[in-house]
Structure formats: C-alpha cells, structure tokens
Short mmCIF file of C-alpha atoms and ligand atoms in Angstrom, two decimals:
data_model
loop_
_atom_site.label_atom_id
_atom_site.label_comp_id
_atom_site.label_asym_id
_atom_site.label_seq_id
_atom_site.Cartn_x
_atom_site.Cartn_y
_atom_site.Cartn_z
CA MET A 13 -53.50 2.09 45.64
CA GLU A 14 -56.27 4.49 44.61
CA ARG A 15 -55.83 6.34 47.84
CA THR A 16 -52.03 6.84 47.27
CA LYS A 17 -52.73 8.18 43.78
CA LYS A 18 -55.24 10.64 45.17
CA ASN A 19 -52.79 11.77 47.89
CA ASN A 20 -50.07 12.29 45.27
CA THR A 21 -52.42 14.43 43.18
CA ILE A 22 -53.25 16.61 46.19
CA LEU A 23 -49.56 16.91 47.10
CA SER A 24 -48.72 17.92 43.51
CA ILE A 25 -51.41 20.60 43.50
CA LEU A 26 -50.19 21.94 46.86
CA LEU A 27 -46.58 22.08 45.64
CA LEU A 28 -47.62 23.84 42.44
CA ALA A 29 -49.66 26.34 44.45
CA ALA A 30 -46.68 26.93 46.79
CA ALA A 31 -44.36 27.48 43.80
CA ALA A 32 -46.86 29.91 42.24
CA ALA A 33 -47.10 31.79 45.55
CA VAL A 34 -43.29 32.11 45.77
CA ILE A 35 -43.12 33.32 42.14
CA ALA A 36 -45.92 35.85 42.78
CA ALA A 37 -44.12 37.10 45.90
CA VAL A 38 -40.72 37.69 44.24
CA THR A 39 -41.93 38.90 40.80
CA PRO A 40 -42.47 42.59 41.74
CA SER A 41 -38.95 42.82 43.19
CA TYR A 42 -37.45 41.04 40.13
CA LEU A 43 -39.31 43.30 37.69
CA SER A 44 -38.40 46.44 39.67
CA MET A 45 -34.77 45.85 38.67
CA ARG A 46 -35.79 46.55 35.05
CA LYS A 47 -36.61 50.15 35.92
CA PRO A 48 -33.52 52.32 35.37
CA ASP A 49 -32.23 54.45 38.25
CA ALA A 50 -33.50 58.03 38.06
CA LEU A 51 -30.54 60.20 37.06
CA ARG A 52 -30.51 63.99 37.12
CA LYS A 53 -29.47 65.80 33.95
CA GLY A 54 -26.64 68.04 35.09
CA PRO A 55 -25.78 71.53 33.86
CA GLY A 56 -23.49 70.19 31.10
CA VAL A 57 -25.93 67.72 29.51
CA THR A 58 -27.04 69.07 26.13
CA SER A 59 -28.98 66.01 24.90
CA VAL A 60 -29.79 62.41 25.81
CA ALA A 61 -29.49 59.91 22.97
CA LYS A 62 -30.21 56.20 22.97
CA LEU A 63 -27.58 53.56 22.27
CA SER A 64 -30.00 52.17 19.66
CA ASP A 65 -29.60 55.45 17.71
CA TYR A 66 -26.23 53.98 16.72
CA PHE A 67 -27.48 50.46 16.04
CA PRO A 68 -31.27 50.04 15.68
CA GLY A 69 -30.88 46.27 16.16
CA ILE A 70 -31.08 46.76 19.96
CA LYS A 71 -34.04 49.16 19.94
CA GLY A 72 -36.74 48.13 22.41
CA SER A 73 -34.49 45.52 24.07
CA SER A 74 -33.12 45.76 27.60
CA GLY A 75 -29.70 46.31 26.02
CA ASP A 76 -30.80 49.76 24.91
CA THR A 77 -29.70 52.52 27.26
CA ASP A 78 -29.27 56.28 27.63
CA VAL A 79 -26.26 58.04 26.15
CA TYR A 80 -25.71 61.41 27.81
CA VAL A 81 -24.15 64.00 25.53
CA LEU A 82 -22.28 66.95 27.05
CA ASP A 83 -21.38 69.22 24.13
CA SER A 84 -19.47 72.40 24.98
CA GLY A 85 -20.25 73.90 21.58
CA VAL A 86 -16.53 74.70 21.36
CA PRO A 87 -14.55 72.61 18.84
CA GLY A 88 -12.19 70.12 20.44
CA GLY A 89 -11.68 66.47 21.29
CA SER A 90 -14.32 63.88 22.14
CA ALA A 91 -14.41 61.26 24.86
CA LEU A 92 -16.69 58.34 25.72
CA VAL A 93 -17.01 57.15 29.32
CA LEU A 94 -18.44 53.67 29.86
CA GLY A 95 -19.78 52.86 33.34
CA GLY A 96 -21.56 49.65 34.25
CA THR A 97 -19.92 47.30 31.77
CA HIS A 98 -20.02 45.03 34.81
CA ALA A 99 -23.03 46.03 36.89
CA ASN A 100 -21.53 44.54 40.08
CA GLU A 101 -18.71 47.11 40.01
CA PRO A 102 -20.48 50.19 41.36
CA ALA A 103 -17.59 52.70 41.39
CA GLY A 104 -17.45 52.67 37.58
CA TYR A 105 -21.16 53.27 37.33
CA MET A 106 -21.23 55.96 40.04
CA ALA A 107 -18.29 57.84 38.49
CA ALA A 108 -20.25 57.95 35.21
CA VAL A 109 -23.32 59.19 37.12
CA LEU A 110 -21.24 61.93 38.76
CA PHE A 111 -20.10 63.16 35.34
CA VAL A 112 -23.69 63.17 34.01
CA GLU A 113 -24.93 65.15 37.00
CA ASN A 114 -22.03 67.58 37.51
CA ALA A 115 -19.62 67.89 34.57
CA VAL A 116 -19.55 71.10 32.54
CA PRO A 117 -17.59 70.86 29.27
CA LYS A 118 -15.73 74.01 28.20
CA ALA A 119 -14.16 72.57 25.05
CA GLY A 120 -14.94 69.40 23.10
CA ARG A 121 -17.66 66.80 23.65
CA LEU A 122 -18.19 64.18 26.34
CA PHE A 123 -20.42 61.12 25.89
CA VAL A 124 -21.37 59.12 28.99
CA ILE A 125 -23.10 55.74 29.11
CA PRO A 126 -23.67 54.98 32.82
CA TYR A 127 -24.87 51.42 32.13
CA ALA A 128 -22.95 50.07 29.14
CA ASN A 129 -24.56 46.66 29.73
CA ALA A 130 -28.02 47.75 30.83
CA SER A 131 -29.25 44.14 30.92
CA ALA A 132 -26.60 43.25 33.51
CA ALA A 133 -28.17 45.79 35.88
CA THR A 134 -31.52 43.96 35.78
CA HIS A 135 -30.45 40.89 37.78
CA ALA A 136 -27.96 39.74 40.38
CA ASP A 137 -25.50 36.85 40.21
CA PRO A 138 -26.87 33.62 41.67
CA MET A 139 -25.21 32.38 44.89
CA GLU A 140 -23.43 35.70 45.53
CA GLY A 141 -25.87 37.01 48.13
CA THR A 142 -25.48 40.60 46.95
CA PRO A 143 -28.14 43.20 47.81
CA ARG A 144 -30.16 44.36 44.81
CA ARG A 145 -29.65 48.00 45.65
CA PHE A 146 -27.53 50.34 47.70
CA THR A 147 -28.57 53.67 49.16
CA ILE A 148 -26.68 56.93 49.43
CA ALA A 149 -27.82 59.70 51.77
CA ALA A 150 -27.22 62.31 49.07
CA ALA A 151 -27.44 66.10 49.26
CA SER A 152 -30.57 65.95 47.08
CA GLY A 153 -32.18 63.31 49.36
CA GLU A 154 -31.87 59.57 49.78
CA ARG A 155 -30.96 57.88 46.47
CA SER A 156 -31.07 54.23 45.58
CA PHE A 157 -28.95 52.58 42.89
CA ARG A 158 -29.06 49.06 41.50
CA PHE A 159 -26.29 46.54 42.16
CA GLY A 160 -26.38 44.07 39.28
CA SER A 161 -24.38 41.30 37.74
CA ARG A 162 -21.15 40.91 35.80
CA ALA A 163 -23.09 39.52 32.84
CA THR A 164 -26.15 39.99 30.65
CA ASN A 165 -29.41 38.72 32.19
CA PRO A 166 -30.07 35.11 31.03
CA ALA A 167 -33.65 36.28 30.36
CA ASP A 168 -32.11 38.28 27.48
CA GLN A 169 -29.57 35.72 26.28
CA TRP A 170 -29.92 32.00 26.92
CA PRO A 171 -28.68 29.27 26.94
CA ASP A 172 -24.91 29.67 27.34
CA PRO A 173 -22.81 27.43 25.09
CA ASP A 174 -20.28 25.04 26.71
CA ILE A 175 -17.52 27.09 25.11
CA TYR A 176 -17.75 30.73 24.08
CA ILE A 177 -15.91 31.43 20.84
CA HIS A 178 -15.06 35.11 20.32
CA ALA A 179 -16.34 35.82 16.83
CA SER A 180 -13.54 37.72 15.10
CA SER A 181 -10.56 35.92 16.68
CA GLY A 182 -11.80 32.40 17.36
CA GLN A 183 -10.51 32.64 20.98
CA GLN A 184 -12.18 30.10 23.25
CA LEU A 185 -13.47 30.98 26.72
CA SER A 186 -15.81 29.34 29.22
CA GLY A 187 -19.45 29.38 28.13
CA SER A 188 -20.71 31.98 30.61
CA GLU A 189 -18.34 34.57 29.14
CA THR A 190 -20.71 34.72 26.17
CA ARG A 191 -22.77 37.16 28.29
CA ASN A 192 -19.77 39.30 29.33
CA LEU A 193 -19.82 42.61 27.41
CA ASN A 194 -16.10 42.97 27.99
CA ARG A 195 -15.41 39.80 26.00
CA ALA A 196 -17.77 40.69 23.14
CA TYR A 197 -16.07 43.63 21.41
CA PRO A 198 -16.06 44.76 18.67
CA GLY A 199 -19.43 43.00 18.49
CA ARG A 200 -21.57 41.85 15.58
CA PRO A 201 -24.85 43.24 14.18
CA ASP A 202 -26.14 39.68 13.72
CA GLY A 203 -24.57 38.19 16.85
CA THR A 204 -25.84 37.43 20.35
CA PHE A 205 -27.64 40.04 22.47
CA THR A 206 -24.31 40.96 24.16
CA GLU A 207 -22.45 41.15 20.83
CA LYS A 208 -25.16 43.51 19.52
CA VAL A 209 -24.70 45.84 22.53
CA ALA A 210 -20.92 45.79 21.93
CA TYR A 211 -21.52 46.51 18.25
CA ALA A 212 -23.74 49.51 19.14
CA ILE A 213 -20.95 50.98 21.33
CA THR A 214 -18.36 50.38 18.58
CA SER A 215 -20.72 52.08 16.09
CA LEU A 216 -21.11 55.11 18.40
CA ILE A 217 -17.31 55.45 18.61
CA ARG A 218 -17.02 55.32 14.82
CA LYS A 219 -19.93 57.66 14.10
CA GLU A 220 -19.03 60.29 16.69
CA LYS A 221 -15.29 59.96 15.95
CA ILE A 222 -14.54 59.45 19.65
CA ASP A 223 -10.89 60.30 20.38
CA VAL A 224 -10.66 58.66 23.82
CA THR A 225 -12.74 55.82 25.28
CA VAL A 226 -12.50 54.91 28.96
CA ASP A 227 -14.18 51.75 30.27
CA LEU A 228 -14.60 51.98 34.08
CA HIS A 229 -14.30 48.84 36.19
CA GLU A 230 -13.49 47.49 39.63
CA ALA A 231 -11.70 44.34 40.68
CA SER A 232 -11.67 42.23 43.82
CA PRO A 233 -8.75 42.90 46.21
CA GLU A 234 -7.27 39.45 45.50
CA TYR A 235 -7.10 40.06 41.73
CA PRO A 236 -3.69 41.17 40.35
CA VAL A 237 -4.91 43.74 37.79
CA ILE A 238 -6.28 46.29 40.24
CA ASN A 239 -5.92 50.05 40.80
CA ALA A 240 -4.55 50.20 37.30
CA VAL A 241 -5.02 51.69 33.86
CA VAL A 242 -4.95 49.13 31.06
CA ALA A 243 -4.06 50.77 27.77
CA HIS A 244 -4.06 49.83 24.10
CA GLU A 245 -0.57 50.41 22.65
CA ARG A 246 -1.72 53.53 20.77
CA ALA A 247 -3.04 54.91 24.08
CA MET A 248 0.17 54.20 26.06
CA PRO A 249 1.59 57.77 25.86
CA LEU A 250 -1.77 59.07 27.11
CA ALA A 251 -2.04 56.49 29.90
CA SER A 252 1.56 57.13 31.00
CA GLU A 253 0.86 60.81 31.52
CA VAL A 254 -2.37 59.96 33.38
CA VAL A 255 -0.51 57.69 35.82
CA LEU A 256 2.21 60.31 36.43
CA THR A 257 -0.34 63.10 36.97
CA LEU A 258 -2.22 60.95 39.48
CA GLU A 259 0.98 60.06 41.30
CA LEU A 260 1.66 63.78 41.87
CA ASP A 261 -1.68 63.82 43.70
CA ASN A 262 -0.72 60.70 45.69
CA ILE A 263 -3.21 58.54 43.79
CA LEU A 264 -1.32 55.37 42.94
CA MET A 265 -2.33 53.65 39.71
CA GLY A 266 -0.49 50.88 37.89
CA LEU A 267 0.01 50.94 34.13
CA GLU A 268 -0.71 47.74 32.22
CA PRO A 269 -0.35 47.19 28.49
CA SER A 270 -3.40 45.62 26.87
CA PRO A 271 -2.40 42.02 26.09
CA LYS A 272 -2.58 41.32 22.35
CA SER A 273 -3.62 37.71 22.88
CA LEU A 274 -6.64 38.41 25.10
CA ARG A 275 -9.53 39.13 22.74
CA GLY A 276 -12.93 40.75 23.07
CA LEU A 277 -11.91 43.32 25.68
CA SER A 278 -12.67 47.01 25.21
CA HIS A 279 -9.05 48.18 25.48
CA ARG A 280 -7.97 45.66 22.84
CA GLU A 281 -10.79 45.53 20.29
CA LEU A 282 -11.92 49.18 20.38
CA GLY A 283 -8.29 50.22 19.92
CA ASP A 284 -7.80 47.74 17.07
CA SER A 285 -11.07 48.24 15.20
CA THR A 286 -11.62 52.01 15.62
CA ASP A 287 -9.41 55.12 15.78
CA THR A 288 -10.19 55.72 19.47
CA LEU A 289 -7.51 55.64 22.18
CA ALA A 290 -8.85 52.85 24.38
CA LEU A 291 -8.29 52.71 28.14
CA LEU A 292 -9.76 50.57 30.91
CA MET A 293 -9.54 51.59 34.55
CA GLU A 294 -9.71 49.22 37.51
CA ASP A 295 -10.51 50.19 41.09
CA THR A 296 -10.89 48.13 44.29
CA ASN A 297 -14.27 46.52 45.03
CA PRO A 298 -14.50 44.73 48.40
CA ALA A 299 -17.99 43.42 47.52
CA GLN A 300 -16.71 41.36 44.60
CA GLY A 301 -14.04 38.94 45.74
CA ARG A 302 -14.10 35.41 47.11
CA LEU A 303 -12.44 36.24 50.45
CA ARG A 304 -15.07 38.78 51.48
CA GLY A 305 -17.29 38.47 54.52
CA LYS A 306 -20.96 39.41 54.84
CA THR A 307 -22.14 41.06 51.63
CA ASP A 308 -24.53 43.87 52.41
CA GLU A 309 -25.17 47.50 51.51
CA ALA A 310 -22.58 48.63 54.07
CA LEU A 311 -19.89 46.57 52.34
CA ILE A 312 -20.78 48.17 49.00
CA VAL A 313 -20.89 51.76 50.30
CA GLU A 314 -18.42 51.77 53.22
CA GLY A 315 -16.12 49.08 51.82
CA LYS A 316 -14.95 47.77 55.21
CA ASP A 317 -14.33 44.06 55.72
CA GLU A 318 -12.48 42.38 58.61
CA LEU A 319 -11.76 39.29 56.53
CA TYR A 320 -9.95 41.38 53.92
CA VAL A 321 -7.92 43.05 56.68
CA ARG A 322 -6.84 39.54 57.76
CA ALA A 323 -6.18 38.49 54.16
CA GLN A 324 -3.99 41.57 53.68
CA LYS A 325 -1.95 40.65 56.78
CA LEU A 326 -1.46 37.18 55.30
CA GLY A 327 -0.16 38.72 52.08
CA ARG A 328 -3.04 37.47 49.97
CA LEU A 329 -4.11 40.81 48.42
CA PHE A 330 -2.82 43.05 45.67
CA VAL A 331 -3.90 46.31 47.38
CA PRO A 332 -3.45 47.68 50.89
CA PHE A 333 -6.49 46.92 53.06
CA ASP A 334 -6.81 48.28 56.59
CA GLU A 335 -9.71 48.98 58.99
CA ASN A 336 -10.74 51.98 56.87
CA GLY A 337 -11.40 49.70 53.90
CA TRP A 338 -12.17 51.07 50.43
CA PRO A 339 -15.24 53.34 50.72
CA LEU A 340 -17.27 53.88 47.53
CA SER A 341 -16.69 57.66 47.69
CA THR A 342 -12.90 57.13 47.60
CA ARG A 343 -13.15 54.62 44.74
CA VAL A 344 -15.41 56.90 42.71
CA GLY A 345 -13.00 59.75 43.51
CA ARG A 346 -10.13 57.74 42.02
CA HIS A 347 -12.11 57.12 38.82
CA VAL A 348 -13.18 60.76 38.59
CA SER A 349 -9.60 61.99 39.09
CA ALA A 350 -8.26 59.46 36.59
CA LEU A 351 -10.79 60.61 33.98
CA MET A 352 -10.00 64.28 34.60
CA ALA A 353 -6.27 63.45 34.28
CA THR A 354 -7.08 61.65 31.00
CA PHE A 355 -8.85 64.68 29.53
CA GLU A 356 -6.00 66.93 30.67
CA ALA A 357 -3.34 64.63 29.22
CA PHE A 358 -5.23 64.35 25.92
CA THR A 359 -5.40 68.16 25.71
CA ASN A 360 -1.64 68.41 26.45
CA GLN A 361 -0.77 65.81 23.83
CA THR A 362 -3.28 66.98 21.19
CA PRO A 363 -3.51 70.77 21.67
CA ASP A 364 -5.57 71.26 18.49
CA LYS A 365 -8.30 69.08 20.07
CA PRO A 366 -8.81 70.45 23.57
CA LEU A 367 -11.00 68.46 25.92
CA VAL A 368 -11.75 70.67 28.90
CA ILE A 369 -14.19 69.51 31.56
CA GLU A 370 -15.04 71.39 34.76
CA GLY A 371 -17.42 70.99 37.69
CA MET A 372 -16.01 67.75 39.09
CA PRO A 373 -14.91 67.20 42.71
CA ALA A 374 -11.23 66.93 43.66
CA PHE A 375 -9.93 63.63 45.01
CA ASP A 376 -9.34 64.87 48.56
CA GLU A 377 -12.97 65.87 48.89
CA MET A 378 -14.15 62.48 47.62
CA ALA A 379 -11.69 60.63 49.88
CA ALA A 380 -13.19 62.55 52.81
CA GLY A 381 -16.58 61.04 51.93
CA GLY A 382 -17.73 63.92 49.75
CA MET A 383 -19.63 61.98 47.09
CA ALA A 384 -23.05 62.63 48.67
CA LYS A 385 -22.67 66.36 48.00
CA TYR A 386 -22.50 65.74 44.24
CA LEU A 387 -25.57 63.48 43.97
ZN1 LIG B 419 -15.15 44.69 35.38
#
C-alpha cells in the first residue's frame, strides 16, 4: 500500500515536470504572436495614431492597435479601411498593409487599421491546424505575417457565455460569437474586451467624421456570401457603382444588401449608429473552409487545393475553383481594386468631397502575382 502511494507520488511529479517542459517549449512561440508584424510607413503616411486615442479604455491592452493616417492636406472626403477584423482572413489584412505601404492621397484623408481585432492576431483557432505565419518573398526581402484567429484571444476575454446577447438589440447568438468583433458593433465603453474594441472604432468614425468605412474580409469557397460587397442601405448607390466599375475590369463582385435583422455587424451597426457609408467586402479564402485539404503556408499564399477543385466539380462551391486556385496576390488585388473603385465612386457621387488615392497596383499586375513588388 505504502509502496503504491510512493509510486503515485513519483508518477505525479514526473507528469507535472513533463507538462512544465511542454509549456516551457511552446511559450516563446505563443508569446511571439503578440509582437505585431513590422510594417513600413509608406510615402503617404503622415502620422500613426493608436486606436486607444479614440477610446482610452483599451489603452495598454492587446486590443490597442496602430491607426495609419494618410492625410493629403487637400480638403476632401475621408475613408476608413479595416483589415484583420478576422485575423484568419489574410487578404483583408494584406490589402490594408498594401495601402499603408504604397498609397499616396492627393485629396482627402485615408485611415487604415491593418488589424482591427489585434487580439485575434495573437493566437490561432484550436483544431484548425493553421500555420502561425506565412512568408512572402517580397521585393524588400523575405517578410513574415501572422495568421491568426476569427476571434479575440481567450487570454483577453474569457469565459464565453452559453449564449451571446448583442447588447443594443438583444439578438442571441452562440456563446463563442461574444469574441467576434464583427458581431460586437457599435460596441460599449463598459462592455467586454471585444465590445470595447468595437466602441473604439465607432468612436474613431464619429470623431474623424469618416465618410466611407470598408471592412475587408474573406470567406470559405463553400460559403454563399463570397466575392461580394455587402452594403448598408445608405451605401447602396456607392456599392452599386463599385460593382459596375469592377465588372468593366472583369472583376466579378456580387452586391448584397446588409440584412436589417442581423445585428452587430460593421455594415449594419456602423451605418445605423454613425453617418458613415458602411461597406463590407468578401473575398475567397481557401485556407478557411471545411472542405479544404492540408492547411499550410502554400495553401494560404498560393491558394491551390485539389479537394476544392473536386468540390467545385460536384457543385458544392459558390465560386469557380480550378487548378490555379485563388492565390493571395489575386485576392489582395481584388480588395485593392474594390477599394480604389470605392474612392472613385465616392468622388463621383460627392464631388465636393474628393477622395483621390494614387500609388496602388492595378488588378492585372496583382493577378499576375505582383504583390511581392509592393511589399
Ligand atoms: Zn470575416
């Protein structure tokens, strides 16, 4: 009896030591995700603010993030670009990065937040097997970017309730959606971590009198709202012109009205609770869906997947999917072109508030794999 007790004690100590060794081994890699990617301030960046400048309640938290301001100095319109609302949708983030590093405003002001939910970039989704980073052989040298999660890191907001109740509408969603920034708008100053981040973005839009807000996303190929612009009803004339302009360049984008009954989303709440014209853009992300094969850096960057080619042949997808897949450069090119078309359409429809941005690559160049040249 004594002997068994002694053996159990030794076994417990060994197991604890093994657990401590595993934790010690993975901690540096886990903590490295908290270090933001190094972005280059491009020729158009006039200042870098913090999101907490608009709501001090997030200062010092991992929800605080850089806000790049590109001010032409010429009076005009203002736009806010949100990348990284969902940190597992890299085309949205990379399009925002491309604007920070290359855009030159000639009239009006452009605000860019590459990681709208900065906390979501600090961890990956459990059981998804996604790489933590992806690498681009860029013109300026090899660059590494984080691939994160759809939701806020549980280290920043925990535990999830069984049911998430959206504060201002009372809408009920599954508990994990409590950490989804795109279900948290317009946010609350005294709410959860995610609601505070949403509130900071809403406050920026109000304070800077942002005319147009575009929230950049991607969707899995088997999801129906894909390769589309989702627009608040006040932004419909703008979005319609964007879709037509893109079609002339052979870039096909659907046009979806923002549902009034689906609450907490940027295109609904920002349009309802501020004066901004709110749009959300969806692209195609082969590294996100359930039917995908091996999830590695190549899938993120090259976007090729045999299983999706088979799924397309079986009629299971909402986008074309052939052997060429959906490379990141093409997807980022679609977002960049859609944003440029948005600024152009806004200038056409509101000539007293011009929003003129230059320095961005054309779609054909991006579709030919040209992203690396602009990084
Ligand atoms: Zn998304």
